[in-house]
PDB file of C-alpha atoms and ligand atoms in Angstrom:
ATOM      1  CA  MET A   1     -13.883 128.328  -3.557  1.00 92.00           C
ATOM      2  CA  VAL A   2     -15.353 124.916  -4.830  1.00 97.00           C
ATOM      3  CA  PRO A   3     -16.202 125.095  -8.554  1.00 98.00           C
ATOM      4  CA  LYS A   4     -19.832 124.776  -8.998  1.00 98.00           C
ATOM      5  CA  ALA A   5     -22.220 123.582 -11.689  1.00 98.00           C
ATOM      6  CA  GLU A   6     -25.941 124.147 -12.090  1.00 98.00           C
ATOM      7  CA  LEU A   7     -28.417 121.998 -14.308  1.00 98.00           C
ATOM      8  CA  HIS A   8     -31.770 123.414 -13.081  1.00 98.00           C
ATOM      9  CA  CYS A   9     -32.619 127.069 -13.259  1.00 98.00           C
ATOM     10  CA  HIS A  10     -35.690 128.643 -14.972  1.00 96.00           C
ATOM     11  CA  LEU A  11     -34.620 131.682 -16.908  1.00 95.00           C
ATOM     12  CA  GLU A  12     -37.593 133.717 -16.216  1.00 92.00           C
ATOM     13  CA  GLY A  13     -37.449 132.784 -12.585  1.00 93.00           C
ATOM     14  CA  ALA A  14     -33.799 133.829 -12.485  1.00 96.00           C
ATOM     15  CA  ALA A  15     -34.378 137.617 -13.049  1.00 96.00           C
ATOM     16  CA  SER A  16     -33.541 139.537  -9.862  1.00 95.00           C
ATOM     17  CA  PRO A  17     -36.167 142.092  -8.482  1.00 95.00           C
ATOM     18  CA  ASP A  18     -33.940 144.915  -9.475  1.00 95.00           C
ATOM     19  CA  LEU A  19     -33.626 143.674 -13.066  1.00 97.00           C
ATOM     20  CA  VAL A  20     -37.492 143.198 -13.141  1.00 96.00           C
ATOM     21  CA  ARG A  21     -37.860 146.854 -11.990  1.00 96.00           C
ATOM     22  CA  ARG A  22     -35.479 147.965 -14.670  1.00 97.00           C
ATOM     23  CA  LEU A  23     -37.153 145.909 -17.459  1.00 97.00           C
ATOM     24  CA  ALA A  24     -40.526 147.265 -16.339  1.00 97.00           C
ATOM     25  CA  ALA A  25     -39.314 150.769 -16.607  1.00 96.00           C
ATOM     26  CA  ARG A  26     -37.799 150.155 -20.004  1.00 97.00           C
ATOM     27  CA  HIS A  27     -41.297 149.077 -21.229  1.00 97.00           C
ATOM     28  CA  SER A  28     -43.178 151.714 -19.230  1.00 96.00           C
ATOM     29  CA  MET A  29     -44.931 149.035 -17.222  1.00 95.00           C
ATOM     30  CA  ALA A  30     -46.464 149.499 -13.870  1.00 94.00           C
ATOM     31  CA  LEU A  31     -46.230 146.496 -11.671  1.00 92.00           C
ATOM     32  CA  PRO A  32     -48.833 145.833  -8.939  1.00 90.00           C
ATOM     33  CA  ASP A  33     -47.834 146.579  -5.461  1.00 85.00           C
ATOM     34  CA  GLU A  34     -48.225 143.031  -4.405  1.00 85.00           C
ATOM     35  CA  THR A  35     -45.142 141.974  -6.558  1.00 91.00           C
ATOM     36  CA  PHE A  36     -42.498 143.091  -3.939  1.00 93.00           C
ATOM     37  CA  ASP A  37     -42.238 143.222  -0.198  1.00 92.00           C
ATOM     38  CA  GLU A  38     -41.227 146.165   1.839  1.00 91.00           C
ATOM     39  CA  ASN A  39     -37.519 145.186   1.289  1.00 90.00           C
ATOM     40  CA  GLY A  40     -37.991 145.186  -2.498  1.00 91.00           C
ATOM     41  CA  ASN A  41     -37.867 141.319  -2.889  1.00 93.00           C
ATOM     42  CA  PHE A  42     -40.424 139.281  -4.611  1.00 94.00           C
ATOM     43  CA  ALA A  43     -43.508 138.893  -2.201  1.00 92.00           C
ATOM     44  CA  TRP A  44     -45.448 135.589  -2.322  1.00 89.00           C
ATOM     45  CA  SER A  45     -47.454 133.736   0.378  1.00 86.00           C
ATOM     46  CA  ASP A  46     -48.210 130.158  -1.128  1.00 84.00           C
ATOM     47  CA  PHE A  47     -47.512 128.076  -4.130  1.00 79.00           C
ATOM     48  CA  LEU A  48     -50.386 129.593  -6.212  1.00 80.00           C
ATOM     49  CA  HIS A  49     -49.544 133.137  -5.210  1.00 86.00           C
ATOM     50  CA  PHE A  50     -45.807 132.302  -6.167  1.00 87.00           C
ATOM     51  CA  LEU A  51     -47.079 131.363  -9.597  1.00 83.00           C
ATOM     52  CA  LYS A  52     -48.977 134.611  -9.856  1.00 87.00           C
ATOM     53  CA  VAL A  53     -46.110 136.842  -8.901  1.00 92.00           C
ATOM     54  CA  TYR A  54     -43.698 134.834 -11.198  1.00 91.00           C
ATOM     55  CA  ASP A  55     -46.029 135.431 -14.104  1.00 90.00           C
ATOM     56  CA  ILE A  56     -46.355 139.152 -13.282  1.00 91.00           C
ATOM     57  CA  ALA A  57     -42.471 139.389 -13.078  1.00 92.00           C
ATOM     58  CA  SER A  58     -41.949 137.312 -16.231  1.00 93.00           C
ATOM     59  CA  SER A  59     -44.171 139.589 -18.154  1.00 94.00           C
ATOM     60  CA  VAL A  60     -41.627 142.234 -18.203  1.00 96.00           C
ATOM     61  CA  ILE A  61     -39.194 140.082 -20.344  1.00 96.00           C
ATOM     62  CA  ARG A  62     -40.416 141.143 -23.706  1.00 96.00           C
ATOM     63  CA  THR A  63     -37.563 141.375 -26.179  1.00 96.00           C
ATOM     64  CA  PRO A  64     -34.506 139.680 -27.303  1.00 97.00           C
ATOM     65  CA  GLU A  65     -32.543 142.310 -25.364  1.00 97.00           C
ATOM     66  CA  ASP A  66     -34.466 141.620 -22.289  1.00 97.00           C
ATOM     67  CA  TYR A  67     -33.663 137.938 -22.611  1.00 97.00           C
ATOM     68  CA  ARG A  68     -29.991 138.826 -23.232  1.00 98.00           C
ATOM     69  CA  ASP A  69     -30.042 140.953 -19.975  1.00 98.00           C
ATOM     70  CA  VAL A  70     -31.635 138.231 -17.830  1.00 98.00           C
ATOM     71  CA  THR A  71     -29.262 135.615 -19.031  1.00 98.00           C
ATOM     72  CA  TYR A  72     -26.183 137.717 -18.919  1.00 98.00           C
ATOM     73  CA  GLN A  73     -26.868 138.976 -15.351  1.00 98.00           C
ATOM     74  CA  TYR A  74     -27.732 135.550 -14.086  1.00 98.00           C
ATOM     75  CA  LEU A  75     -24.686 133.853 -15.590  1.00 98.00           C
ATOM     76  CA  MET A  76     -22.340 136.576 -14.298  1.00 98.00           C
ATOM     77  CA  ASP A  77     -23.838 136.363 -10.762  1.00 98.00           C
ATOM     78  CA  CYS A  78     -23.168 132.555 -10.907  1.00 98.00           C
ATOM     79  CA  ALA A  79     -19.677 133.070 -12.091  1.00 98.00           C
ATOM     80  CA  ALA A  80     -19.107 135.432  -9.151  1.00 98.00           C
ATOM     81  CA  GLU A  81     -20.047 132.595  -6.871  1.00 98.00           C
ATOM     82  CA  GLY A  82     -17.609 130.119  -8.483  1.00 98.00           C
ATOM     83  CA  ALA A  83     -19.952 128.429 -11.051  1.00 98.00           C
ATOM     84  CA  ILE A  84     -18.166 127.173 -14.182  1.00 98.00           C
ATOM     85  CA  TYR A  85     -21.179 125.680 -15.890  1.00 98.00           C
ATOM     86  CA  VAL A  86     -24.916 126.605 -15.872  1.00 98.00           C
ATOM     87  CA  GLU A  87     -27.827 125.202 -17.896  1.00 98.00           C
ATOM     88  CA  VAL A  88     -30.714 127.529 -18.125  1.00 98.00           C
ATOM     89  CA  MET A  89     -34.283 126.467 -18.913  1.00 97.00           C
ATOM     90  CA  SER A  90     -36.005 128.606 -21.548  1.00 96.00           C
ATOM     91  CA  SER A  91     -39.713 128.644 -22.060  1.00 94.00           C
ATOM     92  CA  PRO A  92     -40.838 129.441 -25.571  1.00 95.00           C
ATOM     93  CA  ASP A  93     -44.337 129.616 -24.271  1.00 93.00           C
ATOM     94  CA  HIS A  94     -43.483 132.579 -22.118  1.00 91.00           C
ATOM     95  CA  ALA A  95     -41.932 134.237 -25.154  1.00 92.00           C
ATOM     96  CA  ALA A  96     -45.073 133.588 -27.186  1.00 94.00           C
ATOM     97  CA  ALA A  97     -47.212 134.865 -24.411  1.00 91.00           C
ATOM     98  CA  VAL A  98     -45.527 138.300 -24.973  1.00 92.00           C
ATOM     99  CA  GLY A  99     -45.592 138.073 -28.640  1.00 94.00           C
ATOM    100  CA  MET A 100     -41.956 137.073 -29.134  1.00 95.00           C
ATOM    101  CA  SER A 101     -41.042 134.267 -31.811  1.00 95.00           C
ATOM    102  CA  TYR A 102     -38.884 131.265 -30.783  1.00 96.00           C
ATOM    103  CA  ALA A 103     -35.986 132.553 -32.916  1.00 95.00           C
ATOM    104  CA  ASP A 104     -35.925 136.049 -31.264  1.00 95.00           C
ATOM    105  CA  HIS A 105     -36.099 134.701 -27.692  1.00 95.00           C
ATOM    106  CA  LEU A 106     -33.319 132.101 -28.502  1.00 97.00           C
ATOM    107  CA  GLU A 107     -31.201 134.938 -30.072  1.00 97.00           C
ATOM    108  CA  GLY A 108     -31.461 136.934 -26.887  1.00 97.00           C
ATOM    109  CA  ILE A 109     -30.432 134.001 -24.579  1.00 98.00           C
ATOM    110  CA  VAL A 110     -27.628 133.076 -26.784  1.00 98.00           C
ATOM    111  CA  ALA A 111     -26.233 136.547 -26.830  1.00 98.00           C
ATOM    112  CA  GLY A 112     -26.289 136.573 -22.928  1.00 98.00           C
ATOM    113  CA  ILE A 113     -24.561 133.238 -22.782  1.00 98.00           C
ATOM    114  CA  GLU A 114     -21.702 134.405 -25.306  1.00 98.00           C
ATOM    115  CA  GLU A 115     -21.111 137.637 -23.593  1.00 98.00           C
ATOM    116  CA  ALA A 116     -21.065 136.068 -20.043  1.00 98.00           C
ATOM    117  CA  ARG A 117     -18.688 133.414 -21.324  1.00 98.00           C
ATOM    118  CA  SER A 118     -16.276 135.995 -22.856  1.00 98.00           C
ATOM    119  CA  GLU A 119     -16.193 138.014 -19.749  1.00 98.00           C
ATOM    120  CA  SER A 120     -16.168 135.368 -17.074  1.00 98.00           C
ATOM    121  CA  GLY A 121     -15.421 132.052 -18.673  1.00 98.00           C
ATOM    122  CA  ILE A 122     -18.521 130.521 -17.534  1.00 98.00           C
ATOM    123  CA  GLU A 123     -20.175 128.005 -19.902  1.00 98.00           C
ATOM    124  CA  GLY A 124     -23.834 128.083 -20.560  1.00 98.00           C
ATOM    125  CA  ARG A 125     -26.360 125.790 -22.233  1.00 98.00           C
ATOM    126  CA  ILE A 126     -30.005 126.059 -22.927  1.00 98.00           C
ATOM    127  CA  ILE A 127     -32.661 123.472 -22.207  1.00 98.00           C
ATOM    128  CA  VAL A 128     -35.851 124.326 -23.926  1.00 98.00           C
ATOM    129  CA  THR A 129     -38.827 123.345 -21.950  1.00 97.00           C
ATOM    130  CA  CYS A 130     -42.569 122.708 -22.537  1.00 96.00           C
ATOM    131  CA  VAL A 131     -45.080 123.540 -19.882  1.00 93.00           C
ATOM    132  CA  ARG A 132     -47.140 120.651 -18.643  1.00 93.00           C
ATOM    133  CA  HIS A 133     -50.193 122.528 -17.717  1.00 91.00           C
ATOM    134  CA  LEU A 134     -50.491 124.090 -21.154  1.00 93.00           C
ATOM    135  CA  GLY A 135     -51.080 120.460 -22.560  1.00 96.00           C
ATOM    136  CA  PRO A 136     -49.559 117.998 -24.923  1.00 97.00           C
ATOM    137  CA  GLU A 137     -50.404 119.768 -28.197  1.00 97.00           C
ATOM    138  CA  ARG A 138     -48.445 122.897 -27.079  1.00 97.00           C
ATOM    139  CA  GLY A 139     -45.698 120.360 -26.019  1.00 97.00           C
ATOM    140  CA  VAL A 140     -45.475 118.926 -29.426  1.00 98.00           C
ATOM    141  CA  GLU A 141     -45.377 122.498 -30.994  1.00 97.00           C
ATOM    142  CA  VAL A 142     -42.391 123.492 -28.861  1.00 97.00           C
ATOM    143  CA  ALA A 143     -40.614 120.295 -29.575  1.00 98.00           C
ATOM    144  CA  ARG A 144     -40.998 120.887 -33.304  1.00 98.00           C
ATOM    145  CA  GLN A 145     -39.616 124.417 -32.899  1.00 96.00           C
ATOM    146  CA  VAL A 146     -36.542 123.030 -31.128  1.00 97.00           C
ATOM    147  CA  VAL A 147     -35.886 120.653 -33.987  1.00 97.00           C
ATOM    148  CA  ALA A 148     -36.560 123.265 -36.590  1.00 96.00           C
ATOM    149  CA  HIS A 149     -34.153 125.715 -35.176  1.00 95.00           C
ATOM    150  CA  PRO A 150     -30.919 123.568 -34.132  1.00 96.00           C
ATOM    151  CA  HIS A 151     -28.395 125.600 -32.286  1.00 97.00           C
ATOM    152  CA  GLU A 152     -25.149 124.541 -30.756  1.00 97.00           C
ATOM    153  CA  LEU A 153     -26.154 126.014 -27.307  1.00 98.00           C
ATOM    154  CA  VAL A 154     -29.589 124.277 -27.240  1.00 98.00           C
ATOM    155  CA  THR A 155     -28.479 120.933 -25.956  1.00 98.00           C
ATOM    156  CA  GLY A 156     -31.534 119.621 -24.189  1.00 98.00           C
ATOM    157  CA  PHE A 157     -35.279 119.369 -23.799  1.00 98.00           C
ATOM    158  CA  GLY A 158     -37.425 119.414 -20.659  1.00 98.00           C
ATOM    159  CA  MET A 159     -40.942 119.985 -19.057  1.00 96.00           C
ATOM    160  CA  GLY A 160     -41.833 122.075 -16.198  1.00 91.00           C
ATOM    161  CA  GLY A 161     -45.295 123.221 -14.924  1.00 86.00           C
ATOM    162  CA  ASP A 162     -47.978 121.826 -12.822  1.00 82.00           C
ATOM    163  CA  GLU A 163     -47.145 118.151 -11.939  1.00 84.00           C
ATOM    164  CA  ASN A 164     -50.918 117.568 -11.042  1.00 86.00           C
ATOM    165  CA  THR A 165     -52.114 118.317 -14.647  1.00 89.00           C
ATOM    166  CA  TYR A 166     -52.046 115.720 -17.438  1.00 95.00           C
ATOM    167  CA  SER A 167     -49.581 112.740 -17.263  1.00 95.00           C
ATOM    168  CA  PRO A 168     -46.094 112.302 -18.609  1.00 96.00           C
ATOM    169  CA  HIS A 169     -47.555 109.727 -21.107  1.00 97.00           C
ATOM    170  CA  ASP A 170     -49.463 112.532 -22.763  1.00 97.00           C
ATOM    171  CA  PHE A 171     -46.064 114.175 -23.519  1.00 98.00           C
ATOM    172  CA  THR A 172     -44.428 111.024 -24.988  1.00 98.00           C
ATOM    173  CA  PRO A 173     -44.961 112.354 -28.596  1.00 98.00           C
ATOM    174  CA  ALA A 174     -43.223 115.780 -27.702  1.00 98.00           C
ATOM    175  CA  PHE A 175     -40.403 114.124 -26.108  1.00 98.00           C
ATOM    176  CA  GLU A 176     -40.022 111.503 -28.952  1.00 98.00           C
ATOM    177  CA  ILE A 177     -39.645 114.415 -31.545  1.00 98.00           C
ATOM    178  CA  VAL A 178     -36.583 115.837 -29.778  1.00 98.00           C
ATOM    179  CA  HIS A 179     -35.193 112.608 -28.650  1.00 97.00           C
ATOM    180  CA  ALA A 180     -35.253 111.355 -32.265  1.00 98.00           C
ATOM    181  CA  ALA A 181     -33.227 114.470 -33.340  1.00 97.00           C
ATOM    182  CA  GLY A 182     -30.573 113.435 -30.769  1.00 97.00           C
ATOM    183  CA  LEU A 183     -31.180 115.706 -27.894  1.00 98.00           C
ATOM    184  CA  PRO A 184     -31.136 114.450 -24.383  1.00 98.00           C
ATOM    185  CA  CYS A 185     -34.151 115.092 -22.054  1.00 98.00           C
ATOM    186  CA  THR A 186     -35.131 115.878 -18.522  1.00 98.00           C
ATOM    187  CA  ALA A 187     -38.495 116.489 -16.872  1.00 97.00           C
ATOM    188  CA  HIS A 188     -39.812 117.761 -13.505  1.00 96.00           C
ATOM    189  CA  ALA A 189     -41.300 114.878 -11.410  1.00 96.00           C
ATOM    190  CA  GLY A 190     -41.405 113.981  -7.754  1.00 93.00           C
ATOM    191  CA  GLU A 191     -41.596 117.533  -6.468  1.00 93.00           C
ATOM    192  CA  VAL A 192     -45.238 118.505  -5.791  1.00 89.00           C
ATOM    193  CA  ALA A 193     -46.344 115.087  -6.630  1.00 91.00           C
ATOM    194  CA  GLY A 194     -45.200 111.838  -5.029  1.00 93.00           C
ATOM    195  CA  ALA A 195     -43.129 108.761  -6.061  1.00 95.00           C
ATOM    196  CA  GLN A 196     -45.711 107.578  -8.693  1.00 95.00           C
ATOM    197  CA  SER A 197     -45.009 110.738 -10.691  1.00 95.00           C
ATOM    198  CA  VAL A 198     -41.395 109.728 -10.902  1.00 97.00           C
ATOM    199  CA  ARG A 199     -42.234 106.337 -12.000  1.00 97.00           C
ATOM    200  CA  ASP A 200     -44.711 107.702 -14.745  1.00 96.00           C
ATOM    201  CA  ALA A 201     -41.941 110.017 -16.050  1.00 97.00           C
ATOM    202  CA  LEU A 202     -39.315 107.260 -16.270  1.00 97.00           C
ATOM    203  CA  ASP A 203     -41.932 104.959 -17.938  1.00 97.00           C
ATOM    204  CA  ALA A 204     -43.229 107.500 -20.401  1.00 98.00           C
ATOM    205  CA  LEU A 205     -40.392 109.760 -21.332  1.00 98.00           C
ATOM    206  CA  PRO A 206     -36.741 109.160 -22.715  1.00 98.00           C
ATOM    207  CA  VAL A 207     -35.205 111.061 -19.724  1.00 98.00           C
ATOM    208  CA  GLN A 208     -31.693 110.796 -18.570  1.00 97.00           C
ATOM    209  CA  ARG A 209     -32.227 113.219 -15.605  1.00 98.00           C
ATOM    210  CA  LEU A 210     -35.102 114.443 -13.515  1.00 98.00           C
ATOM    211  CA  GLY A 211     -36.042 117.824 -12.283  1.00 98.00           C
ATOM    212  CA  HIS A 212     -36.238 117.377  -8.396  1.00 97.00           C
ATOM    213  CA  GLY A 213     -37.172 113.703  -8.291  1.00 97.00           C
ATOM    214  CA  VAL A 214     -36.768 113.782  -4.521  1.00 98.00           C
ATOM    215  CA  ARG A 215     -40.141 112.341  -3.716  1.00 97.00           C
ATOM    216  CA  ALA A 216     -38.837 109.036  -5.028  1.00 97.00           C
ATOM    217  CA  ILE A 217     -37.733 108.572  -1.520  1.00 97.00           C
ATOM    218  CA  GLU A 218     -41.257 107.451  -0.756  1.00 97.00           C
ATOM    219  CA  ASP A 219     -40.505 104.206  -2.711  1.00 97.00           C
ATOM    220  CA  PRO A 220     -37.311 102.181  -1.863  1.00 97.00           C
ATOM    221  CA  ASP A 221     -37.728 100.146  -5.139  1.00 97.00           C
ATOM    222  CA  LEU A 222     -37.774 103.271  -7.179  1.00 98.00           C
ATOM    223  CA  VAL A 223     -34.761 104.762  -5.312  1.00 98.00           C
ATOM    224  CA  ARG A 224     -32.921 101.562  -6.272  1.00 98.00           C
ATOM    225  CA  GLU A 225     -33.959 101.901  -9.750  1.00 97.00           C
ATOM    226  CA  LEU A 226     -32.837 105.502 -10.118  1.00 98.00           C
ATOM    227  CA  ALA A 227     -29.501 104.402  -8.707  1.00 98.00           C
ATOM    228  CA  ASP A 228     -29.166 101.367 -10.995  1.00 98.00           C
ATOM    229  CA  ARG A 229     -30.162 103.505 -14.064  1.00 97.00           C
ATOM    230  CA  GLU A 230     -27.746 106.348 -12.998  1.00 97.00           C
ATOM    231  CA  ILE A 231     -30.414 108.963 -13.491  1.00 98.00           C
ATOM    232  CA  VAL A 232     -29.228 112.364 -12.407  1.00 98.00           C
ATOM    233  CA  LEU A 233     -31.365 114.148  -9.920  1.00 98.00           C
ATOM    234  CA  GLU A 234     -31.481 117.980 -10.278  1.00 98.00           C
ATOM    235  CA  VAL A 235     -32.099 118.567  -6.556  1.00 98.00           C
ATOM    236  CA  CYS A 236     -33.269 121.947  -5.412  1.00 98.00           C
ATOM    237  CA  PRO A 237     -33.234 121.883  -1.524  1.00 98.00           C
ATOM    238  CA  GLY A 238     -33.843 125.688  -0.947  1.00 97.00           C
ATOM    239  CA  SER A 239     -36.735 125.631  -3.327  1.00 96.00           C
ATOM    240  CA  ASN A 240     -38.182 122.460  -1.742  1.00 96.00           C
ATOM    241  CA  ILE A 241     -38.036 124.113   1.716  1.00 96.00           C
ATOM    242  CA  ALA A 242     -39.491 127.483   0.392  1.00 93.00           C
ATOM    243  CA  THR A 243     -42.421 125.721  -1.366  1.00 91.00           C
ATOM    244  CA  GLY A 244     -43.104 123.441   1.612  1.00 91.00           C
ATOM    245  CA  VAL A 245     -42.324 120.155  -0.204  1.00 94.00           C
ATOM    246  CA  PHE A 246     -40.210 119.350   2.891  1.00 96.00           C
ATOM    247  CA  GLU A 247     -40.546 121.000   6.128  1.00 95.00           C
ATOM    248  CA  ASN A 248     -36.985 121.799   6.894  1.00 95.00           C
ATOM    249  CA  TYR A 249     -33.476 120.664   5.945  1.00 95.00           C
ATOM    250  CA  SER A 250     -33.385 117.878   8.269  1.00 96.00           C
ATOM    251  CA  ALA A 251     -36.497 116.460   6.643  1.00 97.00           C
ATOM    252  CA  HIS A 252     -35.056 116.775   3.229  1.00 98.00           C
ATOM    253  CA  PRO A 253     -33.985 113.482   1.521  1.00 98.00           C
ATOM    254  CA  LEU A 254     -30.806 114.647  -0.290  1.00 98.00           C
ATOM    255  CA  LEU A 255     -28.350 112.727   1.963  1.00 97.00           C
ATOM    256  CA  ALA A 256     -30.727 109.608   2.063  1.00 98.00           C
ATOM    257  CA  LEU A 257     -30.801 109.536  -1.710  1.00 98.00           C
ATOM    258  CA  GLN A 258     -27.095 110.044  -2.028  1.00 97.00           C
ATOM    259  CA  GLU A 259     -26.413 107.306   0.424  1.00 97.00           C
ATOM    260  CA  ALA A 260     -28.789 105.020  -1.589  1.00 98.00           C
ATOM    261  CA  GLY A 261     -26.411 105.571  -4.588  1.00 98.00           C
ATOM    262  CA  CYS A 262     -28.528 108.185  -6.362  1.00 98.00           C
ATOM    263  CA  ARG A 263     -26.741 110.794  -8.446  1.00 98.00           C
ATOM    264  CA  ILE A 264     -27.328 114.143  -6.798  1.00 98.00           C
ATOM    265  CA  THR A 265     -26.766 117.671  -7.997  1.00 98.00           C
ATOM    266  CA  LEU A 266     -27.453 121.121  -6.203  1.00 98.00           C
ATOM    267  CA  ASN A 267     -29.644 123.636  -8.048  1.00 98.00           C
ATOM    268  CA  SER A 268     -31.364 126.928  -7.349  1.00 98.00           C
ATOM    269  CA  ASP A 269     -34.509 126.493  -9.437  1.00 97.00           C
ATOM    270  CA  ASP A 270     -35.986 130.085  -9.190  1.00 95.00           C
ATOM    271  CA  PRO A 271     -33.284 131.669  -6.997  1.00 96.00           C
ATOM    272  CA  PRO A 272     -34.648 135.207  -6.145  1.00 95.00           C
ATOM    273  CA  TYR A 273     -38.069 133.778  -5.238  1.00 94.00           C
ATOM    274  CA  PHE A 274     -36.528 131.063  -2.844  1.00 93.00           C
ATOM    275  CA  ASP A 275     -33.898 133.355  -1.252  1.00 92.00           C
ATOM    276  CA  THR A 276     -31.313 131.236  -2.923  1.00 96.00           C
ATOM    277  CA  SER A 277     -28.495 131.103  -5.452  1.00 98.00           C
ATOM    278  CA  ILE A 278     -26.118 128.372  -6.615  1.00 98.00           C
ATOM    279  CA  GLY A 279     -23.549 129.696  -4.157  1.00 98.00           C
ATOM    280  CA  ARG A 280     -26.069 129.534  -1.288  1.00 98.00           C
ATOM    281  CA  GLU A 281     -27.013 125.993  -2.190  1.00 98.00           C
ATOM    282  CA  TYR A 282     -23.524 124.865  -2.010  1.00 98.00           C
ATOM    283  CA  ASP A 283     -23.058 126.774   1.278  1.00 98.00           C
ATOM    284  CA  ARG A 284     -26.070 125.232   2.856  1.00 97.00           C
ATOM    285  CA  ALA A 285     -25.126 121.805   1.642  1.00 98.00           C
ATOM    286  CA  SER A 286     -21.843 122.314   3.525  1.00 98.00           C
ATOM    287  CA  THR A 287     -23.498 123.783   6.691  1.00 97.00           C
ATOM    288  CA  LEU A 288     -26.790 121.919   6.875  1.00 97.00           C
ATOM    289  CA  PHE A 289     -25.989 118.530   5.189  1.00 97.00           C
ATOM    290  CA  GLY A 290     -22.316 118.349   6.286  1.00 97.00           C
ATOM    291  CA  LEU A 291     -20.971 117.982   2.803  1.00 97.00           C
ATOM    292  CA  ASP A 292     -17.166 118.984   2.847  1.00 97.00           C
ATOM    293  CA  ASP A 293     -15.368 120.433   0.030  1.00 97.00           C
ATOM    294  CA  ASP A 294     -14.386 117.032  -1.502  1.00 97.00           C
ATOM    295  CA  ALA A 295     -18.074 115.947  -1.404  1.00 97.00           C
ATOM    296  CA  LEU A 296     -19.089 119.165  -3.001  1.00 98.00           C
ATOM    297  CA  ARG A 297     -16.476 118.812  -5.663  1.00 98.00           C
ATOM    298  CA  ARG A 298     -18.019 115.303  -6.346  1.00 98.00           C
ATOM    299  CA  VAL A 299     -21.498 116.901  -6.635  1.00 98.00           C
ATOM    300  CA  THR A 300     -20.003 119.270  -9.318  1.00 98.00           C
ATOM    301  CA  LEU A 301     -18.513 116.344 -11.100  1.00 98.00           C
ATOM    302  CA  THR A 302     -21.843 114.520 -11.136  1.00 98.00           C
ATOM    303  CA  ALA A 303     -23.517 117.616 -12.555  1.00 98.00           C
ATOM    304  CA  ILE A 304     -20.785 117.719 -15.316  1.00 98.00           C
ATOM    305  CA  ASP A 305     -21.407 113.921 -15.986  1.00 98.00           C
ATOM    306  CA  GLY A 306     -25.011 114.671 -16.301  1.00 98.00           C
ATOM    307  CA  ALA A 307     -24.674 117.867 -18.180  1.00 98.00           C
ATOM    308  CA  PHE A 308     -26.181 118.227 -21.754  1.00 98.00           C
ATOM    309  CA  ALA A 309     -22.999 119.369 -23.156  1.00 98.00           C
ATOM    310  CA  ASP A 310     -20.367 118.012 -25.624  1.00 98.00           C
ATOM    311  CA  PRO A 311     -17.623 115.603 -24.353  1.00 98.00           C
ATOM    312  CA  GLU A 312     -14.807 118.170 -25.014  1.00 98.00           C
ATOM    313  CA  THR A 313     -16.566 120.868 -22.871  1.00 98.00           C
ATOM    314  CA  LYS A 314     -17.055 118.402 -20.182  1.00 98.00           C
ATOM    315  CA  GLU A 315     -13.369 117.433 -20.254  1.00 98.00           C
ATOM    316  CA  LYS A 316     -12.397 121.070 -19.818  1.00 98.00           C
ATOM    317  CA  LEU A 317     -14.916 121.579 -16.829  1.00 98.00           C
ATOM    318  CA  ARG A 318     -13.564 118.511 -15.179  1.00 98.00           C
ATOM    319  CA  ALA A 319     -10.066 119.872 -15.491  1.00 98.00           C
ATOM    320  CA  LYS A 320     -11.188 123.076 -13.842  1.00 97.00           C
ATOM    321  CA  VAL A 321     -12.697 121.037 -10.881  1.00 97.00           C
ATOM    322  CA  ALA A 322      -9.562 119.168 -10.565  1.00 93.00           C
ATOM    323  CA  ALA A 323      -7.305 122.240 -10.587  1.00 88.00           C
TER     324      ALA A 323
HETATM  325 ZN1   ZN P   1     -37.882 123.837 -11.650  1.00 91.50          ZN
END
């Protein structure tokens, strides 16, 4: 099995339907019928409905123990598929929405990472994210919390949310706070919105990576710049097909970006919603993009190069890929 590494997965979006049902029972919460389809999977019809079901399912994650369970189960599932390193994106805004403090939500995630590591050897790190459509002031607030609560497993800062609200420039102050504290950054761009959104993110934010970034393909000069600047792209093909960013795998620009010299990684984004997992992303890259095991190992090494982890950890991970 090719060792795998993942840089882009939203923790709340990683909770399986089974775990969501279990957490709902734990809190005596009744979930609306529309949450699941007849097979018990998450049911959603279009992007806005996806966001609604996602919010309903996320609302059952309410305590540090819940966060621990979501993190632990996700990392153990990844380890079973051959993953040796996973970065999870946490959202303090979600925690705040259910009345949990930053410190409490972090405590749960850290416990999940540490237990999964001691049982399976998988390394995990946390990228704390702000949510674009909640606005720049909330972004600054999240950035301040990150800096006020340093933790060795919190190794990066990012931004998700609706790419069509606000602009990356509005979030420069938030990113500058964490960047000044020495944390590397990434941001979603070039997924729902086009190449200009990638340009804006690069101009406005101190990012070394981009979440998605795939619609840069619309602008050859931009593709060249991404390659020259060695920006690592957190590519999520299964997510892109599921949400309709690209019609099918043959229309997906992963190979074109790679051939243009861009640094490509494979990621699952919100796996149970998009019928995917890190293992399935690697499998489909093999069967649908034609990447052989050597090419997949290089994808893993690119992810390790771009990982927000310390140099010693990265060396250990590279040795595992070489073994
Ligand atoms: Zn994402």
